[in-house]
Amino acid sequence: MDLSSQRQAVDGQVEVAFKVNGTAERLRVDPRTTLLDALRERLQLTGTKKGCDRGQCGACTVHVDGRRVLSCLTLVAMVEGREVTTIEGLAEDDQLHPVQRAFIECDGFQCGFCTPGQIMSAVAVLREGHATTDAQIREAMSGNICRCGAYPAIVEAVKQARS
Amino acid sequence: MRSVDREDGPVKVTGAATYAADHHPDGLAYGYLLTSTVARGTILAMDTAQAEKAPGVIAIYTPFHPLELRPYAKEENGELTPPIQNTDVRYYGQAIGLVVAETFEQARDAAALVSTRCDAERPRASFTDGLPSAVGTSVVDVLADGVSSIDEALDAGDVTVTATYTTPAETHVAMEPHATVAFWTGDQVTVHTATQGVRLVVDRLSETLAMDPARFRVINPYVGGGFGNKWDMWPHTPLTVAAARALGRPVKTVLTREQVFTVVGHRPLTAQTVSLSAARDGTLVAVKNDGVSSKSASNGFHEQPANLSLALYGSANLHVSRKAVTLDVPATTIMRAPGESNGSFALESALDELAGELGMDPVDLRRKNDTPVHPATGLPWSSKHLAECYTVGAERFGWSRRSPRPGTVTDGDWLVGLGMATATYGAGRGQASINVRLRDDGRAVVSGTAADLGTGQSTVFAVLAADRLGIPVGRVVPELGDSATPPAANAGGSGSTSTNGPAVQLAADAAKEALVKLATEHEKSPFHGQEVTFSAGEVRSGGDGMPFGELLTSLGVAAVEATATSPRNPVRDHAFRSFGAHFCEVRVNRWTGEPRVTRWSCVVDAGTIVNATTARSQIVGGVVMGIGQALLEDLRIEPETGRFGNATMADYLVPINADIPPIDVEFLNYPDTLLSDLGARGIGELGNVGAAAAVANAVHNATGKRIRDLPITLDKLL
């Protein structure tokens, strides 16, 4: 099927104001821009990773108003007025967040590419109280794929951060 | 054994590690690949008029408006033909163009506006259909005196089993999609690209762009997983580098996940017909494996899964053959433990079947055929403690609780089975050069072109240099993945630590010597003209010592450095392999057939373990990938179209957290001193080999069903 006659490239821009890691940002963007691409390509916050761009891998997980969301399935225009937290905003005053420390101490990663998403999920899972048993942790962390296979250590890291 | 936290941990948990796609040079433009939507044929026309008018579009390259690229000189497990040099379509999802625009969104949108007309032919896309006409004459026969054929040897045994084992296409699914960022400064180009070896990229680019290798600087310190898929340089890289040159501005191209499934290669399908013949006491008398692999029409690489049958168990008579079925599919390439992963599924399943026929415990059968020499060459193994792996593993796992009668142990709705298999992978040591620089800030920089795909290689560098220099690990700065540094081993074939490790030690020693020379010869040195030694990070003479950083600072010398080269392994009268043993428990739901892996122990004999923390993660990762191979992974080729039918991360299933139980790993840690003074072999592939068979054997023990076709999905267990 030839779709070209039905499509028109979009030229307009939208303006969006939101907070990222406590800093107010105002962007004029192509309305097709995802939160993920805005973070990475416009704000150079490249800690958030694009693994699939389809909401299938979890690598792009960030917090919007404290809730974990997939930034690849979120248009940046949708976060107008909201507070976004990325992996770069987790440590405070150069002190690693307890979950970040636990991931290092438990070796909860290898290549590190899924790690920002894993950590953002883990922080939210702990906050939500969804980490009371090993089985619950495994289930709650199953939206974040780790192809290196660090899962057992990720479970250990979440438990360590919980205590 | 040392257990050291990953040196790159802090940058990886804070998002500060810069992977290829994280680079953003000024003036950056975005590339987006166009890919074919037929599997075989000729492109007749590509209408780019509308796309060219779309906002932000800078250029569109196609076979009708190409960037000139020359064929590669030799295959590196990928294609010889660079993209868009002709109108041939060899597989579905082939790169047939590149759109470059001001933004990613504009490039993606414009790509959708290009319409392509093809003269399509029916592709060869069924491995099964191609099996009868598989091609290949490569055969190895090792026969005892007086035996005229392997079949004669098979007939001589008391018990024989024969079966065919098949494995689907798999794909790597490294979390980081392949990405390239290129920018030119005059006639020099800097390339950030995801690779298992920056030198590989320099070689490839200099071939295809017909330029002196010295004009390329390839930098890639952090790699988001490789598993073989980032060994070759794939089409987006030369297109991006050439487009950046043509346009005079930086270009970034990141493959979409769907493109990763087709543009960068996959593990071929295999079929192996294995016959084992044994005496009543379990002694193997003949091993025969006829192995076939799929092969892309685009390139030469295919697996030789039968080869493992030559190397694992003693038998007076051995036979393997290797054939291939050519398909019109994306490039077939190396994936973790190429050949041996699939080879072990067949061989280790067959051993289990033979144990059943003999009424022997599977561990006892393997012990019986454990051999101190390479079965095919007769060379003694350099260091082999496989028997101890079996003993330690059986004890840790509780193997004695296994019921010899399949299908007899239940726990509520679950049938419970235990299985085991041998792990093994080839070992070797190549040549590597490493530079060690002792700086006036008291730090030691260790550099070489090596890659850390998540393996822990950079931490291994830090541990080895720290130990050699007598300083804390935290004062070593590893610098990997830069083509401007000395040529070290690329990451592949489980050879990084065995090859680069000795070079790090030699370079640290050479740097110490350089420092001692400076300390004794520099006129302002407090050690001038004295006899000095270097230990614990200090230059010492008599009772006085001074840390090297302090000495350098006092002399106004920023650093002393030395580069050393460790040669390839010269030993020819021994054979080298890593070994191990997997033990696992599988539960199969009696109503749904759902298989779940619930326990795992793995004991590893891989020589010296430099860092148990990262080594354990390597073994665990191999096992997890093996569980995926056993139960989930199946890249489906649609026979009518040659299209991968499940080319997304939602449809090509890999293990998720909920699929994986705790995994117990034990290292024997016997140095292999014939391989090197360091004594380290390799662990990258080892954990993967045998893992799928251990699961299949446990499934059989649980259910009595022998599944010889991976993956073991619940439909096969109902």
Short mmCIF file of N, CA, C and O in Angstrom, two decimals, chain B residues 72-81 91 172 178 196-197 200 204 207 227-235 262-268 294-296 298-304 329-339 425 490-493 685:
data_model
loop_
_atom_site.label_atom_id
_atom_site.label_comp_id
_atom_site.label_asym_id
_atom_site.label_seq_id
_atom_site.Cartn_x
_atom_site.Cartn_y
_atom_site.Cartn_z
N TYR B 72 34.41 -5.33 1.00
CA TYR B 72 35.37 -5.67 2.04
C TYR B 72 36.33 -6.74 1.55
O TYR B 72 36.00 -7.54 0.67
N ALA B 73 37.51 -6.76 2.14
CA ALA B 73 38.54 -7.69 1.69
C ALA B 73 38.26 -9.10 2.17
O ALA B 73 38.49 -10.07 1.45
N LYS B 74 37.79 -9.23 3.39
CA LYS B 74 37.47 -10.57 3.88
C LYS B 74 36.27 -10.50 4.81
O LYS B 74 35.97 -9.45 5.37
N GLU B 75 35.62 -11.65 4.96
CA GLU B 75 34.44 -11.67 5.81
C GLU B 75 34.83 -11.66 7.29
O GLU B 75 35.82 -12.27 7.68
N GLU B 76 34.07 -10.95 8.08
CA GLU B 76 34.23 -10.97 9.53
C GLU B 76 32.90 -11.43 10.11
O GLU B 76 32.27 -10.73 10.88
N ASN B 77 32.45 -12.59 9.69
CA ASN B 77 31.17 -13.13 10.16
C ASN B 77 29.99 -12.28 9.71
O ASN B 77 28.94 -12.29 10.32
N GLY B 78 30.20 -11.51 8.66
CA GLY B 78 29.13 -10.69 8.11
C GLY B 78 29.26 -10.65 6.60
O GLY B 78 29.78 -11.59 6.00
N GLU B 79 28.79 -9.56 6.01
CA GLU B 79 28.71 -9.50 4.56
C GLU B 79 29.94 -8.86 3.92
O GLU B 79 30.52 -7.93 4.48
N LEU B 80 30.29 -9.32 2.74
CA LEU B 80 31.37 -8.69 1.97
C LEU B 80 30.87 -7.48 1.20
O LEU B 80 31.64 -6.60 0.84
N THR B 81 29.57 -7.46 0.94
CA THR B 81 29.02 -6.42 0.08
C THR B 81 28.55 -5.24 0.90
O THR B 81 27.65 -5.38 1.73
N TYR B 91 17.74 -10.17 1.10
CA TYR B 91 16.93 -10.60 2.25
C TYR B 91 15.97 -9.49 2.66
O TYR B 91 16.16 -8.31 2.32
N HIS B 172 20.59 -12.01 18.90
CA HIS B 172 21.33 -11.59 20.09
C HIS B 172 20.52 -10.69 21.02
O HIS B 172 20.59 -10.83 22.23
N HIS B 178 22.35 -1.07 17.59
CA HIS B 178 23.58 -0.62 16.93
C HIS B 178 23.45 0.85 16.55
O HIS B 178 22.43 1.28 16.02
N GLN B 196 32.52 -4.68 19.21
CA GLN B 196 33.28 -5.56 20.08
C GLN B 196 34.78 -5.35 19.91
O GLN B 196 35.58 -6.03 20.56
N GLY B 197 35.16 -4.45 19.02
CA GLY B 197 36.57 -4.16 18.85
C GLY B 197 36.76 -2.97 17.92
O GLY B 197 36.41 -3.04 16.75
N LEU B 200 38.51 -3.57 14.65
CA LEU B 200 37.71 -4.18 13.59
C LEU B 200 37.07 -3.11 12.73
O LEU B 200 36.98 -3.22 11.51
N ARG B 204 37.66 -2.29 8.76
CA ARG B 204 36.54 -2.34 7.84
C ARG B 204 36.35 -1.00 7.11
O ARG B 204 36.15 -0.95 5.89
N GLU B 207 38.92 -0.28 4.49
CA GLU B 207 38.69 -1.07 3.27
C GLU B 207 37.58 -0.44 2.42
O GLU B 207 37.75 -0.20 1.22
N PHE B 227 27.47 -10.11 22.38
CA PHE B 227 27.11 -11.52 22.19
C PHE B 227 27.43 -11.99 20.77
O PHE B 227 26.82 -12.93 20.27
N GLY B 228 28.38 -11.33 20.12
CA GLY B 228 28.77 -11.69 18.75
C GLY B 228 28.20 -10.76 17.70
O GLY B 228 28.71 -10.66 16.59
N ASN B 229 27.15 -10.03 18.08
CA ASN B 229 26.42 -9.23 17.09
C ASN B 229 27.11 -7.91 16.77
O ASN B 229 26.72 -7.21 15.83
N LYS B 230 28.14 -7.56 17.56
CA LYS B 230 28.87 -6.32 17.28
C LYS B 230 30.32 -6.62 16.91
O LYS B 230 31.21 -5.84 17.18
N TRP B 231 30.52 -7.83 16.36
CA TRP B 231 31.86 -8.17 15.86
C TRP B 231 32.05 -7.55 14.48
O TRP B 231 32.93 -6.73 14.27
N ASP B 232 31.22 -7.91 13.57
CA ASP B 232 31.35 -7.30 12.25
C ASP B 232 30.83 -5.86 12.29
O ASP B 232 30.12 -5.47 13.23
N MET B 233 31.23 -5.09 11.29
CA MET B 233 30.69 -3.74 11.14
C MET B 233 29.53 -3.84 10.14
O MET B 233 29.71 -4.34 9.04
N TRP B 234 28.38 -3.36 10.54
CA TRP B 234 27.17 -3.57 9.73
C TRP B 234 26.85 -2.32 8.90
O TRP B 234 27.47 -1.28 9.10
N PRO B 235 25.89 -2.42 7.94
CA PRO B 235 25.74 -1.39 6.90
C PRO B 235 25.55 0.05 7.37
O PRO B 235 25.97 0.98 6.68
N THR B 262 17.23 -7.50 11.51
CA THR B 262 17.57 -7.95 10.15
C THR B 262 18.89 -7.39 9.62
O THR B 262 19.57 -8.06 8.84
N VAL B 263 19.25 -6.19 10.03
CA VAL B 263 20.41 -5.53 9.40
C VAL B 263 21.73 -6.10 9.93
O VAL B 263 22.75 -6.03 9.26
N VAL B 264 21.72 -6.67 11.13
CA VAL B 264 22.98 -7.03 11.77
C VAL B 264 23.17 -8.52 12.06
O VAL B 264 24.03 -8.88 12.85
N GLY B 265 22.42 -9.38 11.43
CA GLY B 265 22.74 -10.81 11.52
C GLY B 265 22.12 -11.55 12.68
O GLY B 265 21.68 -10.95 13.66
N HIS B 266 22.08 -12.87 12.55
CA HIS B 266 21.43 -13.74 13.53
C HIS B 266 22.15 -15.08 13.59
O HIS B 266 22.96 -15.41 12.71
N ARG B 267 21.81 -15.87 14.62
CA ARG B 267 22.38 -17.21 14.75
C ARG B 267 21.60 -18.17 13.84
O ARG B 267 20.36 -18.17 13.87
N PRO B 268 22.30 -18.96 13.02
CA PRO B 268 21.59 -19.84 12.08
C PRO B 268 20.84 -20.96 12.77
O PRO B 268 21.09 -21.29 13.93
N SER B 294 21.94 -23.49 8.79
CA SER B 294 21.51 -22.58 7.73
C SER B 294 22.63 -21.59 7.45
O SER B 294 23.54 -21.40 8.27
N LYS B 295 22.56 -20.97 6.30
CA LYS B 295 23.57 -19.99 5.88
C LYS B 295 22.87 -18.97 5.02
O LYS B 295 22.10 -19.32 4.14
N SER B 296 23.14 -17.71 5.28
CA SER B 296 22.56 -16.67 4.44
C SER B 296 23.20 -16.68 3.06
O SER B 296 24.41 -16.91 2.93
N SER B 298 23.79 -14.17 1.66
CA SER B 298 24.58 -12.94 1.65
C SER B 298 26.00 -13.13 2.16
O SER B 298 26.84 -12.26 1.98
N ASN B 299 26.25 -14.20 2.88
CA ASN B 299 27.59 -14.34 3.45
C ASN B 299 27.91 -15.79 3.71
O ASN B 299 27.09 -16.68 3.49
N GLY B 300 29.12 -16.04 4.18
CA GLY B 300 29.61 -17.40 4.29
C GLY B 300 29.46 -18.04 5.66
O GLY B 300 29.48 -19.26 5.78
N PHE B 301 29.32 -17.23 6.70
CA PHE B 301 29.34 -17.82 8.04
C PHE B 301 28.18 -18.78 8.26
O PHE B 301 27.02 -18.46 7.97
N HIS B 302 28.49 -19.93 8.78
CA HIS B 302 27.46 -20.83 9.29
C HIS B 302 28.07 -21.59 10.45
O HIS B 302 29.28 -21.66 10.61
N GLU B 303 27.22 -22.16 11.28
CA GLU B 303 27.72 -22.89 12.43
C GLU B 303 28.18 -24.29 12.01
O GLU B 303 27.69 -24.84 11.02
N GLN B 304 29.09 -24.84 12.81
CA GLN B 304 29.52 -26.23 12.63
C GLN B 304 29.26 -26.94 13.95
O GLN B 304 30.18 -27.25 14.71
N VAL B 329 17.96 -15.09 3.64
CA VAL B 329 17.66 -14.47 4.93
C VAL B 329 18.82 -13.54 5.29
O VAL B 329 19.88 -13.60 4.67
N PRO B 330 18.61 -12.67 6.29
CA PRO B 330 19.70 -11.80 6.71
C PRO B 330 20.96 -12.59 7.06
O PRO B 330 20.92 -13.81 7.25
N ALA B 331 22.05 -11.87 7.19
CA ALA B 331 23.35 -12.50 7.42
C ALA B 331 23.29 -13.45 8.62
O ALA B 331 22.70 -13.14 9.65
N THR B 332 23.91 -14.60 8.43
CA THR B 332 24.10 -15.52 9.55
C THR B 332 25.44 -15.15 10.19
O THR B 332 26.43 -14.94 9.48
N THR B 333 25.44 -15.07 11.50
CA THR B 333 26.66 -14.58 12.14
C THR B 333 26.90 -15.30 13.45
O THR B 333 26.12 -16.16 13.87
N ILE B 334 28.03 -14.94 14.07
CA ILE B 334 28.37 -15.56 15.35
C ILE B 334 27.45 -15.06 16.45
O ILE B 334 27.11 -13.89 16.51
N MET B 335 27.01 -15.95 17.31
CA MET B 335 26.30 -15.59 18.53
C MET B 335 26.88 -16.46 19.64
O MET B 335 27.24 -17.61 19.41
N ARG B 336 26.96 -15.90 20.80
CA ARG B 336 27.56 -16.52 21.99
C ARG B 336 27.74 -18.05 21.85
O ARG B 336 26.78 -18.77 21.68
N ALA B 337 28.99 -18.50 21.93
CA ALA B 337 29.33 -19.91 21.76
C ALA B 337 28.86 -20.45 20.42
O ALA B 337 28.14 -21.46 20.35
N PRO B 338 29.26 -19.79 19.32
CA PRO B 338 28.80 -20.24 18.00
C PRO B 338 29.16 -21.70 17.77
O PRO B 338 30.29 -22.11 18.00
N GLY B 339 28.21 -22.47 17.33
CA GLY B 339 28.44 -23.89 17.08
C GLY B 339 28.35 -24.73 18.35
O GLY B 339 27.65 -25.75 18.38
N TYR B 425 34.14 -24.80 26.60
CA TYR B 425 34.40 -23.90 25.47
C TYR B 425 35.90 -23.83 25.25
O TYR B 425 36.69 -23.91 26.19
N ASN B 490 40.19 -7.93 20.64
CA ASN B 490 38.77 -7.61 20.56
C ASN B 490 38.02 -8.55 21.50
O ASN B 490 38.55 -9.58 21.92
N ALA B 491 36.78 -8.19 21.82
CA ALA B 491 35.99 -9.03 22.71
C ALA B 491 35.26 -10.10 21.91
O ALA B 491 34.28 -9.81 21.24
N GLY B 492 35.74 -11.31 21.97
CA GLY B 492 35.10 -12.40 21.26
C GLY B 492 35.81 -13.70 21.53
O GLY B 492 36.99 -13.72 21.88
N GLY B 493 35.08 -14.79 21.41
CA GLY B 493 35.69 -16.10 21.55
C GLY B 493 36.23 -16.39 22.93
O GLY B 493 37.15 -17.19 23.09
N GLU B 685 31.63 -17.56 27.04
CA GLU B 685 30.66 -18.44 26.38
C GLU B 685 30.32 -19.66 27.25
O GLU B 685 29.28 -20.29 27.06
#
